[in-house]
C-alpha cells in the first residue's frame, strides 16, 4: 500500500496521490453540507445559525489538531523517502505519544472554556443554547479527531492516500445515518448532529489503527523502537507545533471576523454559515493538491532530488490556479442557487447574504492555488516555523477588516475579509517558499546528496 514518489513524472504522481484525498475531502464536505441541510431544513434557520456560530473556533481548535498531525507526518515522509524504515517507525511512535498528550490537554481545556469562548464570539442570545450544546460535544470528540488525522497523515506520508479515503468514506455514510437517527428519531437537535460527527470520527480512527497494525507491516512498530528519545521529541514538536499554530493563528482572524459578523444579527450569521459550507466544499481540491505536492516534496527531499521538487511545485501551482479560476466563476454565477441547499427560498434576505458572500469571494478564489501549494510545500521541506508568518498575515488582514471596516460597511466588509487575508499571505509565502528551496538545495549539495 505504500508508494515512493521519488521516481516517475511528478504531476501524474501528485495527481494520483491527490485524487483519493480529494474524493475523501469531498465526501467529508458533502457530509458537512448534508449536515447543514438537515439542521437548516428540519430544525430551522436558528439551529443552523447555532451550528455555524462557532465555526471559526472549531477551525481554531480542530485546525490545530490537523496541523500538528500533518507536522508529525513530515519526518515520517522524509525517512520513508530516504528508505530509513527504523527511523520512520521511531517517528511514528513519538508522534503517537505526543498526540495522546495533546488530546488530553486540548479536550479538558476546551470543554471547560466553552461558555467563555461563545461569549467571546458575541454569540446572539437566541442561538446561544444550540451553539453551546453543539460546540461542547465537538470538543469532547477532539481525541477521535486527533487519532484519525495522525493515522491518515502517516498513511499519506508513505504514499498511501487510498486507505484513509476508504475509512473516511465509510465514516461519512455512517455520519449521515447517525445524523438522521439522532435528529429525527432521538430528537436531540443540534446536540445530535455533533454526537453523530464525533461517533463517526471515532469509528474511522479506530479502523485506521486496526488496518495499520494488521495490513501494513512496514508501519508496525517494534518493541525496540518504542522508547522515548529527547532529540526526536524536540524534532517532532518543531515540525508539529508550528503547523498547528499556523492553522490556529489563521483561525484567530476568522474568530474576530465571525464575532463581527455575529454582531450583525442572525440573518447574516445564517447567510455566512451557508456560504462557508459551500466555500469549504469548493476548497477541497486545493487541500488535496497541496497535500500531494507537500508529500512529494518531503519524500524527494529525503532522496536529495531537488530538481523533481522544483518541477512538482511549478506544476502543482499551475493546476491550483487553473482550478481556482474555474471554481471562482461557478460560485460567482451560481452562489445563490447553491445556497438554496441549506436555506428555504422564502428566506430571501438570508439567501441574498450568502450569495453576496460567495460572489465577492469568487473574484479572488484563484489566489488559493498559489497560497495553499506554496505554504504546504514550505512545510513539506521542513520549514514549519516560517509558515507561521503566512498565518499571521491572514490573521492581521481579517482583524483589520473586521475591526476597521465592518463598522462602516457592515456585511460587505465581511464579504471581502477572506480575500484580503489570502492575498496578504501570498505576498509573504511565495518568496519564502523560493528561499527555502535554495536552502534545501545548498544543504543537499553539502551532503553530496543532490540529484543533478
Tab-separated table of N, CA and C in Angstrom, residues 122-232:
chain	number	residue	atom	x	y	z
A	122	UNK	N	-19.377	36.798	20.713
A	122	UNK	CA	-20.599	37.629	20.646
A	122	UNK	C	-21.783	36.829	20.100
A	123	UNK	N	-21.900	35.586	20.536
A	123	UNK	CA	-22.990	34.729	20.058
A	123	UNK	C	-24.336	35.293	20.498
A	124	UNK	N	-25.266	35.522	19.555
A	124	UNK	CA	-26.577	36.067	19.928
A	124	UNK	C	-27.308	35.166	20.924
A	125	UNK	N	-28.062	35.771	21.829
A	125	UNK	CA	-28.739	35.021	22.881
A	125	UNK	C	-29.748	34.014	22.339
A	126	UNK	N	-30.378	34.350	21.201
A	126	UNK	CA	-31.416	33.462	20.688
A	126	UNK	C	-30.866	32.169	20.096
A	127	UNK	N	-29.547	32.093	19.877
A	127	UNK	CA	-28.962	30.859	19.347
A	127	UNK	C	-27.893	30.293	20.289
A	128	UNK	N	-27.721	30.912	21.459
A	128	UNK	CA	-26.634	30.515	22.364
A	128	UNK	C	-26.764	29.061	22.819
A	129	UNK	N	-27.956	28.630	23.200
A	129	UNK	CA	-28.136	27.273	23.738
A	129	UNK	C	-27.747	26.220	22.704
A	130	UNK	N	-28.246	26.391	21.477
A	130	UNK	CA	-27.894	25.448	20.413
A	130	UNK	C	-26.390	25.458	20.139
A	131	UNK	N	-25.807	26.650	20.131
A	131	UNK	CA	-24.371	26.775	19.859
A	131	UNK	C	-23.547	26.068	20.934
A	132	UNK	N	-23.948	26.228	22.201
A	132	UNK	CA	-23.201	25.609	23.308
A	132	UNK	C	-23.296	24.086	23.241
A	133	UNK	N	-24.504	23.565	23.062
A	133	UNK	CA	-24.672	22.113	23.026
A	133	UNK	C	-23.860	21.484	21.895
A	134	UNK	N	-23.877	22.135	20.759
A	134	UNK	CA	-23.138	21.608	19.611
A	134	UNK	C	-21.628	21.655	19.853
A	135	UNK	N	-21.136	22.806	20.325
A	135	UNK	CA	-19.692	23.001	20.448
A	135	UNK	C	-19.079	22.131	21.534
A	136	UNK	N	-19.734	21.995	22.676
A	136	UNK	CA	-19.135	21.232	23.773
A	136	UNK	C	-19.000	19.752	23.407
A	137	UNK	N	-19.932	19.224	22.623
A	137	UNK	CA	-19.827	17.830	22.187
A	137	UNK	C	-18.715	17.672	21.157
A	138	UNK	N	-18.595	18.632	20.247
A	138	UNK	CA	-17.495	18.606	19.272
A	138	UNK	C	-16.153	18.607	19.995
A	139	UNK	N	-16.043	19.410	21.035
A	139	UNK	CA	-14.797	19.447	21.815
A	139	UNK	C	-14.521	18.105	22.498
A	140	UNK	N	-15.556	17.433	22.958
A	140	UNK	CA	-15.364	16.127	23.581
A	140	UNK	C	-14.811	15.102	22.599
A	141	UNK	N	-15.016	15.351	21.319
A	141	UNK	CA	-14.530	14.419	20.302
A	141	UNK	C	-13.141	14.717	19.793
A	142	UNK	N	-12.432	15.662	20.415
A	142	UNK	CA	-11.078	16.016	19.962
A	142	UNK	C	-10.139	14.808	19.897
A	143	UNK	N	-10.128	13.903	20.893
A	143	UNK	CA	-9.222	12.741	20.793
A	143	UNK	C	-9.460	11.908	19.536
A	144	UNK	N	-10.716	11.764	19.128
A	144	UNK	CA	-11.015	10.979	17.933
A	144	UNK	C	-10.541	11.706	16.676
A	145	UNK	N	-10.698	13.018	16.669
A	145	UNK	CA	-10.218	13.816	15.545
A	145	UNK	C	-8.707	13.683	15.400
A	146	UNK	N	-7.999	13.761	16.521
A	146	UNK	CA	-6.544	13.624	16.507
A	146	UNK	C	-6.119	12.231	16.050
A	147	UNK	N	-6.803	11.209	16.533
A	147	UNK	CA	-6.447	9.838	16.175
A	147	UNK	C	-6.545	9.631	14.669
A	148	UNK	N	-7.672	10.030	14.087
A	148	UNK	CA	-7.832	9.822	12.646
A	148	UNK	C	-6.809	10.625	11.848
A	149	UNK	N	-6.628	11.897	12.200
A	149	UNK	CA	-5.722	12.737	11.418
A	149	UNK	C	-4.263	12.303	11.532
A	150	UNK	N	-3.855	11.815	12.708
A	150	UNK	CA	-2.487	11.311	12.842
A	150	UNK	C	-2.267	10.095	11.951
A	151	UNK	N	-3.173	9.125	12.024
A	151	UNK	CA	-3.005	7.903	11.245
A	151	UNK	C	-3.154	8.171	9.749
A	152	UNK	N	-4.092	9.055	9.388
A	152	UNK	CA	-4.232	9.419	7.974
A	152	UNK	C	-2.970	10.100	7.474
A	153	UNK	N	-2.366	10.960	8.305
A	153	UNK	CA	-1.120	11.619	7.934
A	153	UNK	C	0.020	10.643	7.747
A	154	UNK	N	0.073	9.604	8.578
A	154	UNK	CA	1.111	8.579	8.444
A	154	UNK	C	0.932	7.803	7.148
A	155	UNK	N	-0.297	7.409	6.847
A	155	UNK	CA	-0.558	6.707	5.591
A	155	UNK	C	-0.116	7.554	4.394
A	156	UNK	N	-0.479	8.829	4.416
A	156	UNK	CA	-0.141	9.704	3.288
A	156	UNK	C	1.355	9.931	3.180
A	157	UNK	N	2.040	9.957	4.306
A	157	UNK	CA	3.490	10.180	4.286
A	157	UNK	C	4.229	9.075	3.554
A	158	UNK	N	3.662	7.874	3.556
A	158	UNK	CA	4.296	6.757	2.848
A	158	UNK	C	3.618	6.512	1.504
A	159	UNK	N	2.926	7.527	1.001
A	159	UNK	CA	2.374	7.473	-0.349
A	159	UNK	C	1.033	6.794	-0.482
A	160	UNK	N	0.354	6.491	0.621
A	160	UNK	CA	-0.930	5.801	0.581
A	160	UNK	C	-2.052	6.763	0.954
A	161	UNK	N	-2.704	7.308	-0.044
A	161	UNK	CA	-3.844	8.197	0.216
A	161	UNK	C	-5.168	7.469	0.067
A	162	UNK	N	-5.116	6.205	-0.398
A	162	UNK	CA	-6.349	5.453	-0.635
A	162	UNK	C	-6.955	4.914	0.660
A	163	UNK	N	-6.106	4.413	1.554
A	163	UNK	CA	-6.619	3.796	2.785
A	163	UNK	C	-7.402	4.781	3.648
A	164	UNK	N	-6.840	5.974	3.981
A	164	UNK	CA	-7.649	6.911	4.771
A	164	UNK	C	-8.918	7.345	4.051
A	165	UNK	N	-8.870	7.368	2.710
A	165	UNK	CA	-10.077	7.713	1.956
A	165	UNK	C	-11.171	6.669	2.174
A	166	UNK	N	-10.800	5.388	2.152
A	166	UNK	CA	-11.807	4.340	2.306
A	166	UNK	C	-12.506	4.435	3.657
A	167	UNK	N	-11.723	4.667	4.704
A	167	UNK	CA	-12.326	4.755	6.031
A	167	UNK	C	-13.108	6.055	6.208
A	168	UNK	N	-12.636	7.127	5.558
A	168	UNK	CA	-13.369	8.382	5.611
A	168	UNK	C	-14.708	8.249	4.888
A	169	UNK	N	-14.703	7.529	3.764
A	169	UNK	CA	-15.945	7.310	3.020
A	169	UNK	C	-16.950	6.548	3.875
A	170	UNK	N	-16.467	5.514	4.554
A	170	UNK	CA	-17.348	4.736	5.428
A	170	UNK	C	-17.902	5.606	6.555
A	171	UNK	N	-17.026	6.399	7.175
A	171	UNK	CA	-17.465	7.220	8.307
A	171	UNK	C	-18.419	8.318	7.854
A	172	UNK	N	-18.256	8.800	6.611
A	172	UNK	CA	-19.161	9.832	6.101
A	172	UNK	C	-20.583	9.292	5.964
A	173	UNK	N	-20.692	8.095	5.389
A	173	UNK	CA	-22.012	7.469	5.272
A	173	UNK	C	-22.603	7.216	6.657
A	174	UNK	N	-21.760	6.712	7.555
A	174	UNK	CA	-22.206	6.474	8.928
A	174	UNK	C	-22.667	7.772	9.585
A	175	UNK	N	-21.940	8.845	9.308
A	175	UNK	CA	-22.261	10.156	9.865
A	175	UNK	C	-23.651	10.611	9.461
A	176	UNK	N	-23.955	10.438	8.192
A	176	UNK	CA	-25.264	10.864	7.685
A	176	UNK	C	-26.383	10.048	8.333
A	177	UNK	N	-26.167	8.729	8.421
A	177	UNK	CA	-27.170	7.859	9.035
A	177	UNK	C	-27.396	8.241	10.499
A	178	UNK	N	-26.298	8.454	11.214
A	178	UNK	CA	-26.411	8.831	12.626
A	178	UNK	C	-27.044	10.208	12.792
A	179	UNK	N	-26.736	11.106	11.850
A	179	UNK	CA	-27.329	12.445	11.882
A	179	UNK	C	-28.854	12.348	11.848
A	180	UNK	N	-29.353	11.602	10.880
A	180	UNK	CA	-30.806	11.452	10.740
A	180	UNK	C	-31.400	10.750	11.960
A	181	UNK	N	-30.696	9.737	12.451
A	181	UNK	CA	-31.192	8.990	13.610
A	181	UNK	C	-31.259	9.878	14.849
A	182	UNK	N	-30.186	10.630	15.104
A	182	UNK	CA	-30.126	11.453	16.318
A	182	UNK	C	-31.107	12.621	16.262
A	183	UNK	N	-31.333	13.169	15.071
A	183	UNK	CA	-32.206	14.339	14.959
A	183	UNK	C	-33.674	13.945	14.787
A	184	UNK	N	-33.937	12.987	13.887
A	184	UNK	CA	-35.321	12.636	13.581
A	184	UNK	C	-35.916	11.635	14.571
A	185	UNK	N	-35.097	10.686	15.043
A	185	UNK	CA	-35.613	9.631	15.923
A	185	UNK	C	-35.437	9.992	17.394
A	186	UNK	N	-34.213	10.401	17.750
A	186	UNK	CA	-33.942	10.713	19.156
A	186	UNK	C	-34.298	12.145	19.530
A	187	UNK	N	-34.526	12.996	18.506
A	187	UNK	CA	-34.898	14.398	18.729
A	187	UNK	C	-33.880	15.143	19.609
A	188	UNK	N	-32.598	14.946	19.292
A	188	UNK	CA	-31.530	15.578	20.072
A	188	UNK	C	-31.123	16.943	19.534
A	189	UNK	N	-31.698	17.362	18.422
A	189	UNK	CA	-31.412	18.685	17.882
A	189	UNK	C	-29.957	18.856	17.464
A	190	UNK	N	-29.412	20.036	17.735
A	190	UNK	CA	-28.028	20.334	17.357
A	190	UNK	C	-27.039	19.409	18.065
A	191	UNK	N	-27.366	19.024	19.291
A	191	UNK	CA	-26.511	18.086	20.020
A	191	UNK	C	-26.423	16.755	19.286
A	192	UNK	N	-27.503	16.336	18.656
A	192	UNK	CA	-27.496	15.093	17.894
A	192	UNK	C	-26.570	15.159	16.697
A	193	UNK	N	-26.550	16.321	16.024
A	193	UNK	CA	-25.639	16.488	14.882
A	193	UNK	C	-24.191	16.377	15.330
A	194	UNK	N	-23.857	16.980	16.461
A	194	UNK	CA	-22.484	16.912	16.979
A	194	UNK	C	-22.137	15.494	17.414
A	195	UNK	N	-23.077	14.814	18.067
A	195	UNK	CA	-22.842	13.449	18.526
A	195	UNK	C	-22.590	12.512	17.353
A	196	UNK	N	-23.335	12.689	16.269
A	196	UNK	CA	-23.121	11.876	15.070
A	196	UNK	C	-21.722	12.104	14.500
A	197	UNK	N	-21.268	13.352	14.527
A	197	UNK	CA	-19.952	13.688	13.986
A	197	UNK	C	-18.822	13.014	14.756
A	198	UNK	N	-18.833	13.128	16.073
A	198	UNK	CA	-17.714	12.569	16.847
A	198	UNK	C	-17.754	11.041	16.862
A	199	UNK	N	-18.947	10.448	16.767
A	199	UNK	CA	-19.040	8.988	16.731
A	199	UNK	C	-18.416	8.443	15.451
A	200	UNK	N	-18.732	9.070	14.328
A	200	UNK	CA	-18.169	8.608	13.053
A	200	UNK	C	-16.665	8.843	12.992
A	201	UNK	N	-16.175	9.924	13.594
A	201	UNK	CA	-14.736	10.158	13.655
A	201	UNK	C	-14.042	9.071	14.467
A	202	UNK	N	-14.661	8.679	15.568
A	202	UNK	CA	-14.084	7.625	16.402
A	202	UNK	C	-13.978	6.313	15.633
A	203	UNK	N	-15.024	5.984	14.902
A	203	UNK	CA	-15.025	4.737	14.133
A	203	UNK	C	-13.927	4.757	13.074
A	204	UNK	N	-13.790	5.868	12.344
A	204	UNK	CA	-12.774	5.949	11.288
A	204	UNK	C	-11.370	5.875	11.866
A	205	UNK	N	-11.136	6.515	13.000
A	205	UNK	CA	-9.816	6.472	13.618
A	205	UNK	C	-9.443	5.075	14.082
A	206	UNK	N	-10.382	4.395	14.713
A	206	UNK	CA	-10.120	3.037	15.198
A	206	UNK	C	-9.874	2.081	14.035
A	207	UNK	N	-10.658	2.205	12.972
A	207	UNK	CA	-10.466	1.351	11.804
A	207	UNK	C	-9.095	1.577	11.169
A	208	UNK	N	-8.654	2.830	11.105
A	208	UNK	CA	-7.330	3.137	10.557
A	208	UNK	C	-6.239	2.446	11.373
A	209	UNK	N	-6.373	2.488	12.695
A	209	UNK	CA	-5.344	1.893	13.555
A	209	UNK	C	-5.302	0.365	13.379
A	210	UNK	N	-6.467	-0.261	13.362
A	210	UNK	CA	-6.526	-1.717	13.202
A	210	UNK	C	-5.929	-2.118	11.854
A	211	UNK	N	-6.261	-1.364	10.818
A	211	UNK	CA	-5.750	-1.682	9.479
A	211	UNK	C	-4.235	-1.535	9.426
A	212	UNK	N	-3.704	-0.486	10.024
A	212	UNK	CA	-2.263	-0.283	10.026
A	212	UNK	C	-1.550	-1.434	10.729
A	213	UNK	N	-2.096	-1.870	11.843
A	213	UNK	CA	-1.483	-2.960	12.608
A	213	UNK	C	-1.561	-4.285	11.853
A	214	UNK	N	-2.664	-4.528	11.160
A	214	UNK	CA	-2.886	-5.839	10.566
A	214	UNK	C	-2.356	-5.965	9.139
A	215	UNK	N	-2.397	-4.880	8.368
A	215	UNK	CA	-2.199	-4.999	6.931
A	215	UNK	C	-0.931	-4.355	6.386
A	216	UNK	N	-0.272	-3.478	7.146
A	216	UNK	CA	0.907	-2.780	6.611
A	216	UNK	C	2.095	-3.040	7.530
A	217	UNK	N	2.839	-4.117	7.276
A	217	UNK	CA	3.937	-4.496	8.174
A	217	UNK	C	4.996	-3.412	8.340
A	218	UNK	N	5.257	-2.637	7.298
A	218	UNK	CA	6.315	-1.630	7.367
A	218	UNK	C	5.999	-0.550	8.400
A	219	UNK	N	4.714	-0.375	8.729
A	219	UNK	CA	4.305	0.627	9.715
A	219	UNK	C	4.082	0.034	11.104
A	220	UNK	N	4.248	-1.281	11.225
A	220	UNK	CA	4.015	-1.945	12.504
A	220	UNK	C	5.201	-1.696	13.434
A	221	UNK	N	4.941	-1.104	14.583
A	221	UNK	CA	6.014	-0.732	15.497
A	221	UNK	C	6.630	-1.963	16.157
A	222	UNK	N	7.958	-1.897	16.321
A	222	UNK	CA	8.691	-2.944	17.026
A	222	UNK	C	9.014	-2.467	18.442
A	223	UNK	N	9.136	-3.422	19.360
A	223	UNK	CA	9.334	-3.056	20.760
A	223	UNK	C	10.577	-2.186	20.950
A	224	UNK	N	11.658	-2.512	20.257
A	224	UNK	CA	12.903	-1.762	20.447
A	224	UNK	C	12.811	-0.340	19.916
A	225	UNK	N	11.794	-0.056	19.103
A	225	UNK	CA	11.610	1.295	18.571
A	225	UNK	C	10.704	2.146	19.460
A	226	UNK	N	10.091	1.525	20.445
A	226	UNK	CA	9.123	2.224	21.295
A	226	UNK	C	9.780	2.714	22.581
A	227	UNK	N	10.700	3.613	22.462
A	227	UNK	CA	11.293	4.255	23.631
A	227	UNK	C	11.451	5.735	23.341
A	228	UNK	N	11.309	6.541	24.384
A	228	UNK	CA	11.320	7.988	24.213
A	228	UNK	C	12.749	8.485	23.991
A	229	UNK	N	12.899	9.288	22.954
A	229	UNK	CA	14.187	9.923	22.662
A	229	UNK	C	13.988	11.436	22.672
A	230	UNK	N	14.737	12.135	23.502
A	230	UNK	CA	14.551	13.578	23.657
A	230	UNK	C	14.743	14.351	22.374
A	231	UNK	N	15.757	13.986	21.600
A	231	UNK	CA	16.019	14.704	20.355
A	231	UNK	C	14.879	14.518	19.355
A	232	UNK	N	14.356	13.296	19.305
A	232	UNK	CA	13.240	13.049	18.382
A	232	UNK	C	11.987	13.801	18.826
